[in-house]
PDB file of C-alpha atoms in Angstrom:
ATOM      1  CA  MET A  23      15.769  70.219  36.884  1.00 97.00           C
ATOM      2  CA  LYS A  24      19.518  69.928  37.025  1.00 98.00           C
ATOM      3  CA  LEU A  25      20.595  68.564  40.395  1.00 98.00           C
ATOM      4  CA  LEU A  26      24.163  68.346  41.639  1.00 98.00           C
ATOM      5  CA  ARG A  27      26.328  67.853  44.709  1.00 98.00           C
ATOM      6  CA  PHE A  28      29.009  70.342  45.689  1.00 98.00           C
ATOM      7  CA  GLY A  29      31.738  70.496  48.295  1.00 98.00           C
ATOM      8  CA  PRO A  30      34.783  68.524  49.442  1.00 97.00           C
ATOM      9  CA  ALA A  31      34.735  64.752  49.001  1.00 96.00           C
ATOM     10  CA  GLY A  32      32.668  63.209  51.769  1.00 95.00           C
ATOM     11  CA  GLN A  33      31.134  66.565  52.723  1.00 97.00           C
ATOM     12  CA  GLU A  34      29.055  67.307  49.631  1.00 98.00           C
ATOM     13  CA  LYS A  35      25.786  69.211  49.853  1.00 98.00           C
ATOM     14  CA  PRO A  36      22.814  68.817  47.495  1.00 98.00           C
ATOM     15  CA  GLY A  37      22.115  71.623  45.066  1.00 98.00           C
ATOM     16  CA  MET A  38      20.083  72.709  42.083  1.00 98.00           C
ATOM     17  CA  LEU A  39      20.960  74.872  39.098  1.00 98.00           C
ATOM     18  CA  ASP A  40      18.678  77.873  38.672  1.00 97.00           C
ATOM     19  CA  GLY A  41      17.647  79.385  35.341  1.00 94.00           C
ATOM     20  CA  ASP A  42      20.874  81.388  35.188  1.00 96.00           C
ATOM     21  CA  GLY A  43      23.056  78.327  35.757  1.00 96.00           C
ATOM     22  CA  GLN A  44      23.877  79.332  39.337  1.00 98.00           C
ATOM     23  CA  VAL A  45      24.012  76.779  42.150  1.00 98.00           C
ATOM     24  CA  ARG A  46      21.302  76.912  44.805  1.00 98.00           C
ATOM     25  CA  ASP A  47      21.614  75.047  48.113  1.00 98.00           C
ATOM     26  CA  LEU A  48      18.960  72.365  48.706  1.00 98.00           C
ATOM     27  CA  SER A  49      20.259  71.254  52.124  1.00 97.00           C
ATOM     28  CA  ALA A  50      17.119  72.474  53.900  1.00 97.00           C
ATOM     29  CA  HIS A  51      14.957  70.184  51.755  1.00 97.00           C
ATOM     30  CA  VAL A  52      17.005  67.011  51.180  1.00 98.00           C
ATOM     31  CA  THR A  53      20.045  65.569  52.943  1.00 97.00           C
ATOM     32  CA  ASP A  54      21.661  64.123  49.803  1.00 98.00           C
ATOM     33  CA  PHE A  55      20.906  62.464  46.473  1.00 98.00           C
ATOM     34  CA  ALA A  56      20.819  58.684  46.699  1.00 98.00           C
ATOM     35  CA  GLY A  57      18.221  55.926  46.779  1.00 98.00           C
ATOM     36  CA  ALA A  58      14.760  57.123  47.789  1.00 97.00           C
ATOM     37  CA  SER A  59      15.787  60.799  47.593  1.00 98.00           C
ATOM     38  CA  VAL A  60      15.883  60.485  43.780  1.00 98.00           C
ATOM     39  CA  SER A  61      12.565  58.641  43.545  1.00 98.00           C
ATOM     40  CA  LEU A  62       9.983  60.189  41.264  1.00 98.00           C
ATOM     41  CA  GLU A  63       7.980  61.315  44.311  1.00 98.00           C
ATOM     42  CA  ALA A  64      11.008  62.966  45.916  1.00 98.00           C
ATOM     43  CA  LEU A  65      11.905  64.750  42.704  1.00 98.00           C
ATOM     44  CA  GLU A  66       8.342  65.991  42.304  1.00 98.00           C
ATOM     45  CA  ALA A  67       8.563  67.608  45.738  1.00 97.00           C
ATOM     46  CA  LEU A  68      11.797  69.353  44.762  1.00 98.00           C
ATOM     47  CA  ARG A  69      10.240  70.528  41.518  1.00 97.00           C
ATOM     48  CA  ALA A  70       7.676  72.500  43.510  1.00 96.00           C
ATOM     49  CA  ILE A  71      10.430  74.633  45.087  1.00 97.00           C
ATOM     50  CA  ASP A  72      11.152  78.031  43.575  1.00 96.00           C
ATOM     51  CA  PRO A  73      14.929  78.056  42.946  1.00 96.00           C
ATOM     52  CA  ALA A  74      15.009  81.780  43.721  1.00 95.00           C
ATOM     53  CA  SER A  75      13.906  80.972  47.282  1.00 97.00           C
ATOM     54  CA  LEU A  76      16.993  78.832  47.874  1.00 98.00           C
ATOM     55  CA  PRO A  77      20.326  80.158  49.182  1.00 98.00           C
ATOM     56  CA  LEU A  78      22.690  81.121  46.360  1.00 98.00           C
ATOM     57  CA  VAL A  79      26.057  79.350  46.426  1.00 98.00           C
ATOM     58  CA  ALA A  80      28.457  81.884  44.973  1.00 95.00           C
ATOM     59  CA  GLU A  81      31.512  79.589  45.189  1.00 96.00           C
ATOM     60  CA  PRO A  82      30.395  75.948  45.068  1.00 97.00           C
ATOM     61  CA  GLY A  83      33.964  74.697  44.684  1.00 97.00           C
ATOM     62  CA  ARG A  84      34.374  71.021  43.883  1.00 98.00           C
ATOM     63  CA  ILE A  85      31.463  69.283  42.148  1.00 98.00           C
ATOM     64  CA  GLY A  86      30.978  65.696  43.285  1.00 98.00           C
ATOM     65  CA  SER A  87      29.232  62.785  41.664  1.00 98.00           C
ATOM     66  CA  CYS A  88      25.576  63.687  41.140  1.00 98.00           C
ATOM     67  CA  LEU A  89      24.685  60.668  43.328  1.00 98.00           C
ATOM     68  CA  ALA A  90      26.184  60.130  46.765  1.00 98.00           C
ATOM     69  CA  SER A  91      25.961  56.353  46.406  1.00 98.00           C
ATOM     70  CA  VAL A  92      24.128  53.796  44.302  1.00 98.00           C
ATOM     71  CA  PRO A  93      22.364  50.566  45.271  1.00 97.00           C
ATOM     72  CA  ASN A  94      23.584  49.075  41.990  1.00 98.00           C
ATOM     73  CA  PHE A  95      25.905  50.313  39.248  1.00 98.00           C
ATOM     74  CA  PHE A  96      24.806  48.390  36.157  1.00 98.00           C
ATOM     75  CA  CYS A  97      26.398  48.521  32.714  1.00 98.00           C
ATOM     76  CA  ILE A  98      25.537  47.433  29.189  1.00 97.00           C
ATOM     77  CA  GLY A  99      28.330  46.062  26.995  1.00 94.00           C
ATOM     78  CA  LEU A 100      28.845  46.357  23.236  1.00 90.00           C
ATOM     79  CA  ASN A 101      25.696  48.433  22.821  1.00 95.00           C
ATOM     80  CA  TYR A 102      26.743  50.671  19.907  1.00 93.00           C
ATOM     81  CA  ALA A 103      26.896  49.103  16.474  1.00 86.00           C
ATOM     82  CA  LYS A 104      30.116  50.833  15.445  1.00 85.00           C
ATOM     83  CA  HIS A 105      31.774  50.022  18.784  1.00 83.00           C
ATOM     84  CA  ALA A 106      30.952  46.323  18.405  1.00 79.00           C
ATOM     85  CA  ALA A 107      32.456  46.469  14.919  1.00 82.00           C
ATOM     86  CA  GLU A 108      35.677  48.155  16.075  1.00 83.00           C
ATOM     87  CA  THR A 109      36.238  45.436  18.680  1.00 80.00           C
ATOM     88  CA  GLY A 110      35.659  42.682  16.111  1.00 80.00           C
ATOM     89  CA  SER A 111      32.583  41.449  17.976  1.00 80.00           C
ATOM     90  CA  GLU A 112      29.268  40.298  16.595  1.00 85.00           C
ATOM     91  CA  PRO A 113      26.430  42.622  17.628  1.00 88.00           C
ATOM     92  CA  PRO A 114      24.765  41.016  20.661  1.00 93.00           C
ATOM     93  CA  LYS A 115      21.318  39.485  20.235  1.00 96.00           C
ATOM     94  CA  GLU A 116      20.350  40.549  23.770  1.00 97.00           C
ATOM     95  CA  PRO A 117      21.783  43.259  26.038  1.00 97.00           C
ATOM     96  CA  ILE A 118      25.060  42.257  27.697  1.00 96.00           C
ATOM     97  CA  LEU A 119      24.678  43.005  31.413  1.00 97.00           C
ATOM     98  CA  PHE A 120      27.473  43.467  33.924  1.00 97.00           C
ATOM     99  CA  SER A 121      28.222  45.606  36.969  1.00 97.00           C
ATOM    100  CA  LYS A 122      30.781  48.039  38.278  1.00 98.00           C
ATOM    101  CA  ALA A 123      31.550  48.060  41.980  1.00 98.00           C
ATOM    102  CA  SER A 124      29.619  50.923  43.543  1.00 97.00           C
ATOM    103  CA  SER A 125      32.910  52.080  45.104  1.00 98.00           C
ATOM    104  CA  ALA A 126      34.053  53.120  41.602  1.00 98.00           C
ATOM    105  CA  LEU A 127      31.696  56.127  41.745  1.00 98.00           C
ATOM    106  CA  SER A 128      33.594  59.430  41.609  1.00 98.00           C
ATOM    107  CA  GLY A 129      33.200  63.087  40.782  1.00 98.00           C
ATOM    108  CA  PRO A 130      33.176  64.411  37.213  1.00 98.00           C
ATOM    109  CA  TYR A 131      36.323  66.500  37.697  1.00 98.00           C
ATOM    110  CA  ASP A 132      38.179  64.299  40.164  1.00 98.00           C
ATOM    111  CA  PRO A 133      41.454  62.687  39.042  1.00 98.00           C
ATOM    112  CA  VAL A 134      41.183  59.190  37.578  1.00 98.00           C
ATOM    113  CA  VAL A 135      43.676  56.867  39.244  1.00 98.00           C
ATOM    114  CA  ILE A 136      45.290  54.326  36.929  1.00 98.00           C
ATOM    115  CA  PRO A 137      45.403  51.106  38.977  1.00 97.00           C
ATOM    116  CA  ARG A 138      48.608  49.405  40.037  1.00 97.00           C
ATOM    117  CA  ASN A 139      49.863  46.988  37.356  1.00 95.00           C
ATOM    118  CA  SER A 140      47.569  48.515  34.733  1.00 97.00           C
ATOM    119  CA  VAL A 141      48.824  48.586  31.156  1.00 96.00           C
ATOM    120  CA  LYS A 142      45.477  48.950  29.330  1.00 98.00           C
ATOM    121  CA  SER A 143      43.341  51.584  31.048  1.00 98.00           C
ATOM    122  CA  ASP A 144      40.715  52.886  28.619  1.00 98.00           C
ATOM    123  CA  TRP A 145      37.967  55.501  28.354  1.00 98.00           C
ATOM    124  CA  GLU A 146      34.234  55.169  27.541  1.00 98.00           C
ATOM    125  CA  VAL A 147      31.786  58.069  27.317  1.00 98.00           C
ATOM    126  CA  GLU A 148      28.286  56.833  28.167  1.00 98.00           C
ATOM    127  CA  LEU A 149      24.732  57.983  28.773  1.00 98.00           C
ATOM    128  CA  GLY A 150      23.801  57.191  32.378  1.00 98.00           C
ATOM    129  CA  VAL A 151      20.219  56.399  33.373  1.00 98.00           C
ATOM    130  CA  VAL A 152      19.066  56.797  36.984  1.00 98.00           C
ATOM    131  CA  ILE A 153      16.045  54.782  38.071  1.00 98.00           C
ATOM    132  CA  GLY A 154      13.331  56.673  39.966  1.00 98.00           C
ATOM    133  CA  LYS A 155      10.635  54.041  40.444  1.00 98.00           C
ATOM    134  CA  THR A 156      10.790  50.329  41.239  1.00 98.00           C
ATOM    135  CA  ALA A 157      10.787  48.384  37.985  1.00 98.00           C
ATOM    136  CA  SER A 158       9.919  44.702  37.845  1.00 98.00           C
ATOM    137  CA  TYR A 159       8.546  43.009  34.720  1.00 98.00           C
ATOM    138  CA  VAL A 160       7.828  46.325  33.021  1.00 98.00           C
ATOM    139  CA  SER A 161       7.015  46.579  29.339  1.00 98.00           C
ATOM    140  CA  GLU A 162       9.105  48.590  26.923  1.00 98.00           C
ATOM    141  CA  ALA A 163       6.193  51.042  26.612  1.00 98.00           C
ATOM    142  CA  GLU A 164       6.208  51.601  30.393  1.00 98.00           C
ATOM    143  CA  ALA A 165       9.968  51.628  30.883  1.00 98.00           C
ATOM    144  CA  LEU A 166      10.810  55.322  30.528  1.00 98.00           C
ATOM    145  CA  SER A 167       8.199  56.235  33.145  1.00 98.00           C
ATOM    146  CA  HIS A 168      10.532  54.590  35.668  1.00 98.00           C
ATOM    147  CA  VAL A 169      13.434  56.949  34.906  1.00 98.00           C
ATOM    148  CA  ALA A 170      14.367  59.696  37.376  1.00 98.00           C
ATOM    149  CA  GLY A 171      16.910  61.291  35.072  1.00 98.00           C
ATOM    150  CA  TYR A 172      20.086  61.076  33.051  1.00 99.00           C
ATOM    151  CA  CYS A 173      23.748  61.919  33.516  1.00 98.00           C
ATOM    152  CA  VAL A 174      27.196  61.660  31.934  1.00 98.00           C
ATOM    153  CA  ILE A 175      29.327  58.632  32.852  1.00 98.00           C
ATOM    154  CA  ASN A 176      32.911  57.802  31.912  1.00 98.00           C
ATOM    155  CA  ASP A 177      32.853  53.993  32.193  1.00 98.00           C
ATOM    156  CA  MET A 178      36.568  53.618  32.759  1.00 98.00           C
ATOM    157  CA  SER A 179      37.908  50.157  31.891  1.00 98.00           C
ATOM    158  CA  GLU A 180      41.157  48.242  32.358  1.00 98.00           C
ATOM    159  CA  ARG A 181      41.147  45.927  29.339  1.00 97.00           C
ATOM    160  CA  GLU A 182      43.735  43.431  30.554  1.00 97.00           C
ATOM    161  CA  PHE A 183      41.858  42.997  33.839  1.00 97.00           C
ATOM    162  CA  GLN A 184      38.537  42.869  31.963  1.00 95.00           C
ATOM    163  CA  ILE A 185      39.342  40.501  29.121  1.00 92.00           C
ATOM    164  CA  GLU A 186      42.652  38.734  29.553  1.00 94.00           C
ATOM    165  CA  LYS A 187      42.401  37.634  33.176  1.00 92.00           C
ATOM    166  CA  GLY A 188      39.264  35.505  32.756  1.00 85.00           C
ATOM    167  CA  GLY A 189      36.103  35.587  34.806  1.00 89.00           C
ATOM    168  CA  GLN A 190      33.660  38.459  34.717  1.00 92.00           C
ATOM    169  CA  TRP A 191      34.183  41.958  33.323  1.00 95.00           C
ATOM    170  CA  ILE A 192      33.629  43.579  36.729  1.00 97.00           C
ATOM    171  CA  LYS A 193      37.348  43.228  37.580  1.00 97.00           C
ATOM    172  CA  GLY A 194      38.304  45.590  34.774  1.00 97.00           C
ATOM    173  CA  LYS A 195      35.558  48.099  35.511  1.00 98.00           C
ATOM    174  CA  SER A 196      35.670  48.677  39.241  1.00 98.00           C
ATOM    175  CA  ALA A 197      38.895  50.355  40.350  1.00 98.00           C
ATOM    176  CA  PRO A 198      38.440  53.403  42.597  1.00 98.00           C
ATOM    177  CA  THR A 199      37.627  56.508  40.468  1.00 98.00           C
ATOM    178  CA  PHE A 200      36.589  54.323  37.493  1.00 98.00           C
ATOM    179  CA  GLY A 201      33.047  55.724  37.580  1.00 98.00           C
ATOM    180  CA  PRO A 202      33.067  59.514  37.070  1.00 98.00           C
ATOM    181  CA  THR A 203      29.375  60.505  37.140  1.00 98.00           C
ATOM    182  CA  GLY A 204      27.730  63.895  36.644  1.00 98.00           C
ATOM    183  CA  PRO A 205      28.145  66.850  36.867  1.00 98.00           C
ATOM    184  CA  TRP A 206      24.357  66.918  36.965  1.00 98.00           C
ATOM    185  CA  LEU A 207      21.426  64.603  37.358  1.00 98.00           C
ATOM    186  CA  VAL A 208      19.123  66.005  34.687  1.00 98.00           C
ATOM    187  CA  THR A 209      15.532  64.993  35.343  1.00 98.00           C
ATOM    188  CA  ALA A 210      13.776  62.962  32.687  1.00 98.00           C
ATOM    189  CA  ASP A 211      11.352  65.733  31.712  1.00 98.00           C
ATOM    190  CA  GLU A 212      14.319  67.673  30.264  1.00 98.00           C
ATOM    191  CA  VAL A 213      15.350  64.756  28.020  1.00 98.00           C
ATOM    192  CA  PRO A 214      12.383  64.065  25.717  1.00 96.00           C
ATOM    193  CA  ASP A 215      14.257  61.484  23.627  1.00 98.00           C
ATOM    194  CA  PRO A 216      17.245  59.650  25.136  1.00 98.00           C
ATOM    195  CA  GLN A 217      17.951  58.159  21.700  1.00 98.00           C
ATOM    196  CA  ALA A 218      18.734  61.570  20.173  1.00 98.00           C
ATOM    197  CA  LEU A 219      21.708  62.780  22.218  1.00 98.00           C
ATOM    198  CA  LYS A 220      25.184  63.560  20.938  1.00 98.00           C
ATOM    199  CA  LEU A 221      28.061  62.254  23.034  1.00 98.00           C
ATOM    200  CA  SER A 222      31.811  62.652  22.685  1.00 98.00           C
ATOM    201  CA  LEU A 223      35.148  62.313  24.436  1.00 98.00           C
ATOM    202  CA  ASP A 224      38.359  64.256  23.848  1.00 98.00           C
ATOM    203  CA  LEU A 225      41.729  62.866  24.883  1.00 98.00           C
ATOM    204  CA  ASN A 226      44.427  65.526  25.318  1.00 98.00           C
ATOM    205  CA  GLY A 227      42.398  67.846  23.095  1.00 98.00           C
ATOM    206  CA  GLU A 228      41.823  65.290  20.320  1.00 98.00           C
ATOM    207  CA  THR A 229      38.268  64.057  19.734  1.00 98.00           C
ATOM    208  CA  VAL A 230      38.411  60.262  19.857  1.00 98.00           C
ATOM    209  CA  GLN A 231      34.719  59.464  20.419  1.00 98.00           C
ATOM    210  CA  ASP A 232      32.009  61.367  18.549  1.00 98.00           C
ATOM    211  CA  SER A 233      28.608  59.759  18.070  1.00 97.00           C
ATOM    212  CA  ASP A 234      25.005  59.898  19.216  1.00 96.00           C
ATOM    213  CA  THR A 235      22.675  57.588  21.065  1.00 97.00           C
ATOM    214  CA  SER A 236      20.770  56.643  17.913  1.00 96.00           C
ATOM    215  CA  ASP A 237      23.633  54.184  17.249  1.00 95.00           C
ATOM    216  CA  MET A 238      22.622  52.148  20.294  1.00 96.00           C
ATOM    217  CA  ILE A 239      21.715  48.562  19.480  1.00 96.00           C
ATOM    218  CA  PHE A 240      19.312  48.472  22.443  1.00 98.00           C
ATOM    219  CA  GLY A 241      17.658  51.740  23.429  1.00 98.00           C
ATOM    220  CA  VAL A 242      17.066  52.915  26.986  1.00 98.00           C
ATOM    221  CA  ALA A 243      13.456  51.687  27.130  1.00 98.00           C
ATOM    222  CA  GLU A 244      14.422  48.254  25.831  1.00 98.00           C
ATOM    223  CA  ILE A 245      17.317  48.006  28.299  1.00 98.00           C
ATOM    224  CA  ILE A 246      15.126  48.826  31.311  1.00 98.00           C
ATOM    225  CA  SER A 247      12.369  46.462  30.227  1.00 98.00           C
ATOM    226  CA  TYR A 248      14.869  43.678  29.538  1.00 98.00           C
ATOM    227  CA  MET A 249      16.677  44.077  32.856  1.00 98.00           C
ATOM    228  CA  SER A 250      13.402  44.139  34.777  1.00 98.00           C
ATOM    229  CA  GLN A 251      12.622  40.615  33.589  1.00 98.00           C
ATOM    230  CA  PHE A 252      15.588  39.314  35.602  1.00 98.00           C
ATOM    231  CA  MET A 253      15.904  41.678  38.565  1.00 98.00           C
ATOM    232  CA  MET A 254      14.114  44.445  40.411  1.00 98.00           C
ATOM    233  CA  LEU A 255      15.460  47.880  39.566  1.00 98.00           C
ATOM    234  CA  GLN A 256      15.063  50.363  42.404  1.00 98.00           C
ATOM    235  CA  PRO A 257      15.305  54.138  42.908  1.00 98.00           C
ATOM    236  CA  GLY A 258      18.897  55.286  42.798  1.00 98.00           C
ATOM    237  CA  ASP A 259      20.151  52.422  40.631  1.00 98.00           C
ATOM    238  CA  ILE A 260      22.278  53.675  37.765  1.00 98.00           C
ATOM    239  CA  ILE A 261      22.718  52.109  34.334  1.00 98.00           C
ATOM    240  CA  ALA A 262      25.635  52.990  32.057  1.00 98.00           C
ATOM    241  CA  THR A 263      24.126  52.249  28.657  1.00 98.00           C
ATOM    242  CA  GLY A 264      27.236  51.504  26.568  1.00 97.00           C
ATOM    243  CA  THR A 265      29.882  53.438  24.697  1.00 96.00           C
ATOM    244  CA  PRO A 266      30.263  54.401  21.029  1.00 96.00           C
ATOM    245  CA  SER A 267      33.274  53.675  18.846  1.00 95.00           C
ATOM    246  CA  GLY A 268      36.590  55.383  19.489  1.00 96.00           C
ATOM    247  CA  VAL A 269      37.876  53.593  22.575  1.00 97.00           C
ATOM    248  CA  GLY A 270      41.594  52.901  22.893  1.00 97.00           C
ATOM    249  CA  MET A 271      41.114  49.139  22.614  1.00 94.00           C
ATOM    250  CA  GLY A 272      39.607  49.572  19.146  1.00 93.00           C
ATOM    251  CA  MET A 273      42.384  51.753  17.734  1.00 94.00           C
ATOM    252  CA  LYS A 274      45.088  50.457  15.420  1.00 93.00           C
ATOM    253  CA  PRO A 275      47.539  50.477  17.081  1.00 96.00           C
ATOM    254  CA  GLN A 276      45.764  50.297  20.404  1.00 96.00           C
ATOM    255  CA  ARG A 277      46.120  53.319  22.658  1.00 97.00           C
ATOM    256  CA  PHE A 278      45.779  53.365  26.420  1.00 98.00           C
ATOM    257  CA  LEU A 279      45.936  55.946  29.174  1.00 98.00           C
ATOM    258  CA  LYS A 280      49.068  57.089  30.942  1.00 98.00           C
ATOM    259  CA  PRO A 281      49.493  59.476  33.886  1.00 98.00           C
ATOM    260  CA  GLY A 282      48.945  63.088  32.844  1.00 98.00           C
ATOM    261  CA  ASP A 283      46.388  62.346  30.120  1.00 98.00           C
ATOM    262  CA  VAL A 284      43.279  64.536  30.158  1.00 98.00           C
ATOM    263  CA  MET A 285      39.791  63.337  29.217  1.00 98.00           C
ATOM    264  CA  GLU A 286      36.922  65.715  28.444  1.00 98.00           C
ATOM    265  CA  VAL A 287      33.621  63.851  28.385  1.00 98.00           C
ATOM    266  CA  ARG A 288      30.218  65.175  27.373  1.00 98.00           C
ATOM    267  CA  VAL A 289      26.646  64.185  26.560  1.00 98.00           C
ATOM    268  CA  GLU A 290      24.324  66.699  24.936  1.00 98.00           C
ATOM    269  CA  GLY A 291      22.273  68.588  27.524  1.00 98.00           C
ATOM    270  CA  LEU A 292      23.805  66.691  30.454  1.00 98.00           C
ATOM    271  CA  GLY A 293      27.009  68.632  31.024  1.00 98.00           C
ATOM    272  CA  GLU A 294      30.707  67.974  30.607  1.00 98.00           C
ATOM    273  CA  GLN A 295      33.348  66.204  32.683  1.00 98.00           C
ATOM    274  CA  ARG A 296      37.108  66.655  32.801  1.00 98.00           C
ATOM    275  CA  GLN A 297      39.543  64.221  34.380  1.00 98.00           C
ATOM    276  CA  GLU A 298      43.316  64.052  34.523  1.00 98.00           C
ATOM    277  CA  THR A 299      44.841  60.620  35.036  1.00 98.00           C
ATOM    278  CA  VAL A 300      47.310  59.966  37.834  1.00 98.00           C
ATOM    279  CA  ALA A 301      49.285  56.883  38.819  1.00 97.00           C
ATOM    280  CA  ALA A 302      48.178  54.835  41.804  1.00 96.00           C
ATOM    281  CA  SER A 303      50.316  55.405  44.895  1.00 90.00           C
TER     282      SER A 303
END
């Protein structure tokens, strides 16, 4: 299934894409997509619904984030071999874990707001993983059975805030609109191998990131298993699994976003995003 949320910000309704790519309204069956409503059990109930029986939404309008909110917005750093190399970093021996503020979550086509005092705002196409079943001390072999689905994430980053101001990375990752997510939550049954997906990002029509998830240092199953040794993952948690090479910080000379730039972000089978950057008011 491909699930989505449509409508004005704060008034989104839950929907499903039918076999023809048309939006069907799921409001009669689920209030929204977040937490327990994206558990494996909840998704199984939705799977039993015939899309043709649902109201057709001829003009869905704005598409929101595929999740209304997240209990936790986790991220993995330096998780592509070529990206670690472009930043001059040694490949990590264990996954680097950090978080984004959940308030960074935004729609896939909403404007990205460059924060006040930002001089190094950067882009990062990533594969997002949504947890569908509580995971605590799970093995790598069991890990993927805890996944509800996958989505596109642009893990926006302000490099000066992240790296040069000390402390934890979360400061450079958490500005409002720094977490475009969606357009769809694609259920796990439609993604047989999360380590075989192409992903790319175009900036103003120029492809700057072009890779696939086989370049990950730590795959999705390893990430989930590893994280579950230290914390309990719960339905609705989202994990941004790292970005490939081609970020602005790694360019020579470095290149960062300015108002009016346009990013087009895609992961194979999971849809495409488009954001224009605007200055903070």
